[in-house]
Short mmCIF file of C-alpha atoms in Angstrom, two decimals:
data_model
loop_
_atom_site.label_atom_id
_atom_site.label_comp_id
_atom_site.label_asym_id
_atom_site.label_seq_id
_atom_site.Cartn_x
_atom_site.Cartn_y
_atom_site.Cartn_z
CA MET A 692 165.74 15.84 90.47
CA THR A 693 166.66 12.28 91.40
CA THR A 694 167.50 10.99 94.88
CA PHE A 695 170.59 8.80 94.83
CA PHE A 696 171.68 6.52 97.64
CA LEU A 697 175.39 5.85 97.14
CA ALA A 698 176.60 2.80 99.05
CA ARG A 699 180.05 1.32 99.26
CA HIS A 700 180.16 -2.47 98.99
CA GLY A 701 180.62 -4.72 102.04
CA GLU A 702 183.99 -5.53 103.58
CA THR A 703 186.36 -7.69 101.54
CA VAL A 704 189.38 -9.73 102.56
CA TRP A 705 191.74 -7.16 101.06
CA HIS A 706 190.04 -4.20 102.68
CA ALA A 707 190.17 -5.95 106.05
CA GLU A 708 193.95 -6.16 105.49
CA HIS A 709 194.13 -2.52 104.31
CA ARG A 710 195.03 -3.51 100.75
CA TYR A 711 194.09 -1.52 97.66
CA ALA A 712 191.48 -3.49 95.73
CA GLY A 713 190.63 -1.16 92.85
CA ASN A 714 189.17 -3.07 89.93
CA SER A 715 190.38 -6.47 91.17
CA ASN A 716 187.67 -8.98 92.01
CA VAL A 717 187.87 -9.74 95.73
CA GLY A 718 185.24 -11.63 97.70
CA LEU A 719 183.32 -10.37 100.73
CA THR A 720 184.17 -11.46 104.24
CA GLN A 721 181.48 -12.85 106.54
CA ARG A 722 181.28 -9.39 108.05
CA GLY A 723 180.82 -7.97 104.57
CA LEU A 724 177.95 -10.36 103.90
CA GLY A 725 176.29 -9.18 107.11
CA GLN A 726 176.71 -5.57 106.03
CA ALA A 727 175.08 -6.38 102.70
CA ALA A 728 172.17 -8.01 104.53
CA ALA A 729 171.68 -4.82 106.57
CA LEU A 730 171.60 -2.81 103.35
CA GLY A 731 168.97 -5.18 102.01
CA ALA A 732 166.83 -4.72 105.12
CA TRP A 733 166.99 -0.94 104.65
CA ALA A 734 166.09 -1.25 100.96
CA ALA A 735 162.89 -3.12 101.77
CA GLU A 736 161.36 0.11 103.12
CA ALA A 737 163.25 2.64 100.97
CA ARG A 738 160.72 2.93 98.09
CA LEU A 739 163.44 2.44 95.51
CA ASP A 740 162.82 2.67 91.78
CA ALA A 741 166.10 1.09 90.68
CA ILE A 742 169.20 -0.67 92.00
CA VAL A 743 172.44 -0.26 90.06
CA ALA A 744 175.82 -1.81 90.81
CA SER A 745 179.38 -1.81 89.61
CA PRO A 746 180.25 -4.93 87.61
CA LEU A 747 182.76 -6.09 90.25
CA GLY A 748 181.68 -9.10 92.28
CA ARG A 749 181.90 -7.38 95.67
CA ALA A 750 179.44 -4.70 94.54
CA ARG A 751 177.05 -7.14 92.89
CA ARG A 752 177.08 -9.40 95.96
CA SER A 753 176.49 -6.42 98.24
CA ALA A 754 173.49 -5.36 96.15
CA ALA A 755 171.97 -8.84 96.07
CA PRO A 756 170.03 -8.63 99.38
CA ALA A 757 168.48 -5.32 98.30
CA VAL A 758 167.41 -6.91 95.04
CA GLU A 759 165.84 -9.77 96.98
CA THR A 760 163.95 -7.57 99.46
CA THR A 761 162.64 -5.15 96.82
CA GLY A 762 162.01 -7.45 93.87
CA LEU A 763 163.79 -4.97 91.60
CA GLU A 764 166.11 -6.04 88.80
CA LEU A 765 169.83 -5.56 89.42
CA ARG A 766 171.28 -3.25 86.79
CA ILE A 767 175.01 -3.42 86.09
CA ASP A 768 176.82 -0.38 84.76
CA GLU A 769 180.44 -0.83 83.68
CA ARG A 770 181.04 2.91 84.16
CA LEU A 771 180.68 2.51 87.93
CA VAL A 772 183.68 0.20 88.34
CA GLU A 773 186.26 1.27 90.93
CA ILE A 774 189.35 3.28 90.04
CA ASP A 775 192.10 1.03 88.65
CA PHE A 776 195.11 1.24 90.97
CA GLY A 777 197.37 -0.54 88.49
CA ALA A 778 200.54 -2.03 89.97
CA ALA A 779 199.34 -1.06 93.46
CA GLU A 780 196.41 -3.50 93.40
CA GLY A 781 196.61 -5.87 96.35
CA LEU A 782 199.27 -3.85 98.16
CA THR A 783 199.10 -2.05 101.50
CA PRO A 784 200.01 1.66 101.71
CA ASP A 785 203.38 0.76 103.26
CA GLU A 786 204.12 -1.69 100.45
CA ILE A 787 203.19 0.88 97.80
CA ALA A 788 205.40 3.51 99.44
CA GLU A 789 208.30 1.08 99.50
CA ARG A 790 207.99 -0.09 95.89
CA PHE A 791 206.90 3.17 94.27
CA PRO A 792 208.05 6.00 96.56
CA ASP A 793 207.87 8.84 94.01
CA GLU A 794 204.52 7.80 92.57
CA TRP A 795 203.09 7.31 96.07
CA GLN A 796 204.13 10.79 97.13
CA ALA A 797 202.61 12.27 93.96
CA PHE A 798 199.39 10.32 94.60
CA MET A 799 199.21 11.53 98.19
CA ARG A 800 199.64 15.15 97.07
CA ALA A 801 197.07 15.01 94.25
CA PRO A 802 195.23 11.67 94.26
CA ALA A 803 192.70 12.64 91.58
CA SER A 804 195.36 13.92 89.20
CA SER A 805 198.31 11.57 89.82
CA PRO A 806 197.58 7.88 89.25
CA LEU A 807 199.44 5.05 90.88
CA PRO A 808 201.78 3.15 88.48
CA ASP A 809 199.85 1.78 85.48
CA GLY A 810 196.65 2.96 87.14
CA GLU A 811 193.75 5.24 86.27
CA ARG A 812 193.57 8.93 87.07
CA GLY A 813 190.77 9.74 89.49
CA ARG A 814 189.63 12.58 87.23
CA ASP A 815 189.23 10.11 84.38
CA GLY A 816 187.11 7.95 86.68
CA ILE A 817 184.84 10.92 87.32
CA ALA A 818 184.53 11.55 83.58
CA ARG A 819 183.41 7.97 82.87
CA ALA A 820 181.07 7.61 85.87
CA LEU A 821 179.21 10.92 85.85
CA PRO A 822 177.31 10.12 82.62
CA ALA A 823 175.94 7.01 84.37
CA LEU A 824 174.25 9.28 86.92
CA ASP A 825 172.98 11.58 84.16
CA ASP A 826 171.42 8.62 82.34
CA LEU A 827 169.63 7.55 85.52
CA VAL A 828 168.35 11.10 86.04
CA ALA A 829 166.90 11.02 82.54
CA GLU A 830 165.21 7.67 83.21
CA PHE A 831 164.08 8.41 86.80
CA PRO A 832 163.70 12.21 86.97
CA GLU A 833 161.85 12.10 90.31
CA GLY A 834 162.97 8.65 91.35
CA ARG A 835 164.96 7.00 94.13
CA VAL A 836 167.99 5.02 92.99
CA LEU A 837 170.43 2.89 94.99
CA ILE A 838 173.94 2.67 93.56
CA VAL A 839 176.24 0.06 95.09
CA GLY A 840 179.80 0.94 94.22
CA HIS A 841 183.20 1.77 95.61
CA ALA A 842 184.73 4.11 98.16
CA THR A 843 187.22 5.95 95.96
CA LEU A 844 184.87 6.52 93.03
CA ILE A 845 182.01 7.62 95.30
CA ARG A 846 184.24 10.14 97.08
CA LEU A 847 185.60 11.47 93.80
CA LEU A 848 182.10 11.90 92.36
CA PHE A 849 180.86 13.53 95.54
CA SER A 850 183.73 16.01 95.53
CA GLU A 851 183.15 16.92 91.89
CA LEU A 852 179.40 17.36 92.29
CA ALA A 853 179.74 19.28 95.56
CA GLY A 854 181.98 21.84 93.85
CA MET A 855 185.13 20.75 95.69
CA ASP A 856 188.54 20.01 94.21
CA PRO A 857 188.66 16.22 93.77
CA ASP A 858 192.36 16.24 94.66
CA GLY A 859 191.23 16.96 98.24
CA TYR A 860 188.92 13.97 98.55
CA ARG A 861 191.22 11.97 100.83
CA ASP A 862 191.43 14.84 103.32
CA LEU A 863 187.80 15.92 103.17
CA LEU A 864 186.30 12.42 103.02
CA PRO A 865 188.86 10.06 104.57
CA VAL A 866 186.58 7.05 105.08
CA LEU A 867 183.33 5.55 103.83
CA GLY A 868 181.83 2.77 105.91
CA ASN A 869 180.97 -0.51 104.22
CA CYS A 870 177.36 -0.47 102.98
CA HIS A 871 176.84 2.96 104.53
CA LEU A 872 174.64 5.38 102.60
CA THR A 873 175.45 8.81 101.22
CA THR A 874 172.22 10.40 100.02
CA ILE A 875 172.15 13.20 97.46
CA GLU A 876 169.62 14.94 95.26
CA TYR A 877 170.97 15.53 91.75
CA PRO A 878 170.92 17.74 89.77
CA TRP A 879 170.40 20.51 92.30
CA ALA A 880 169.62 23.99 90.95
CA THR A 881 171.55 25.98 93.53
CA GLU A 882 170.98 29.65 94.26
CA SER A 883 174.35 29.88 95.98
CA ARG A 884 176.75 32.66 95.04
CA ALA A 885 179.73 30.49 95.90
CA MET A 886 182.56 30.48 93.40
CA HIS A 887 182.21 26.72 92.89
CA HIS A 888 178.52 25.94 92.62
CA PRO A 889 177.40 22.61 94.06
CA ARG A 890 175.37 20.45 91.71
CA ILE A 891 173.93 18.28 94.48
CA ARG A 892 171.98 18.66 97.69
CA LEU A 893 173.37 16.48 100.49
CA LEU A 894 170.75 14.71 102.59
CA GLY A 895 173.00 12.29 104.47
CA PHE A 896 176.66 11.29 104.47
CA ASP A 897 178.11 7.88 105.36
CA VAL A 898 175.03 6.83 107.35
CA PRO A 899 174.68 3.18 108.49
CA PRO A 900 171.63 1.63 106.81
CA TRP A 901 169.88 0.96 110.11
CA ARG A 902 169.93 4.71 110.81
CA ALA A 903 169.14 5.93 107.28
CA ILE A 904 165.76 7.31 106.31
#
């Protein structure tokens, strides 16, 4: 069983303006750089075995301080890239609703199943990203791994692994703080009799790095 620390990247210009970034490359704000530095300070004492990031610049830059404080190599995994929001990239929710009213309503009703125009289905994002976690489990079966990624993909993965319907991720998990940590143990051999068996054990959700263990 591997302990994963799932961290969203630091704040970007688009996120500060409430714009969908998806797989576009958008730089961090000064606030985002400070958030990344706080994540690096946490990593110095976290006894990590590996640091893995999405290939997008905002994730790589957010992981950089943790790489510096731990001396670990930064691994890049293309499978951890954010969901592609297609024609909605760079737009605010109001702008998307105005330009693509039907697709926006479908997305709001079932965001993992109904992609935005020319975008990627959330369920397809889960299918590409989950093997990345499985590969890390195989390499670090009792290890501690920091993954620096993206809010939508992290919430989709969490929903899937927790035995929840990913189409409910926006209601169940409305926000992830920048560079906050969600800590899970995976795979978790549950003894639960629940209809949908969780495959993870949750140790912390959306915790600021200065409060994380």
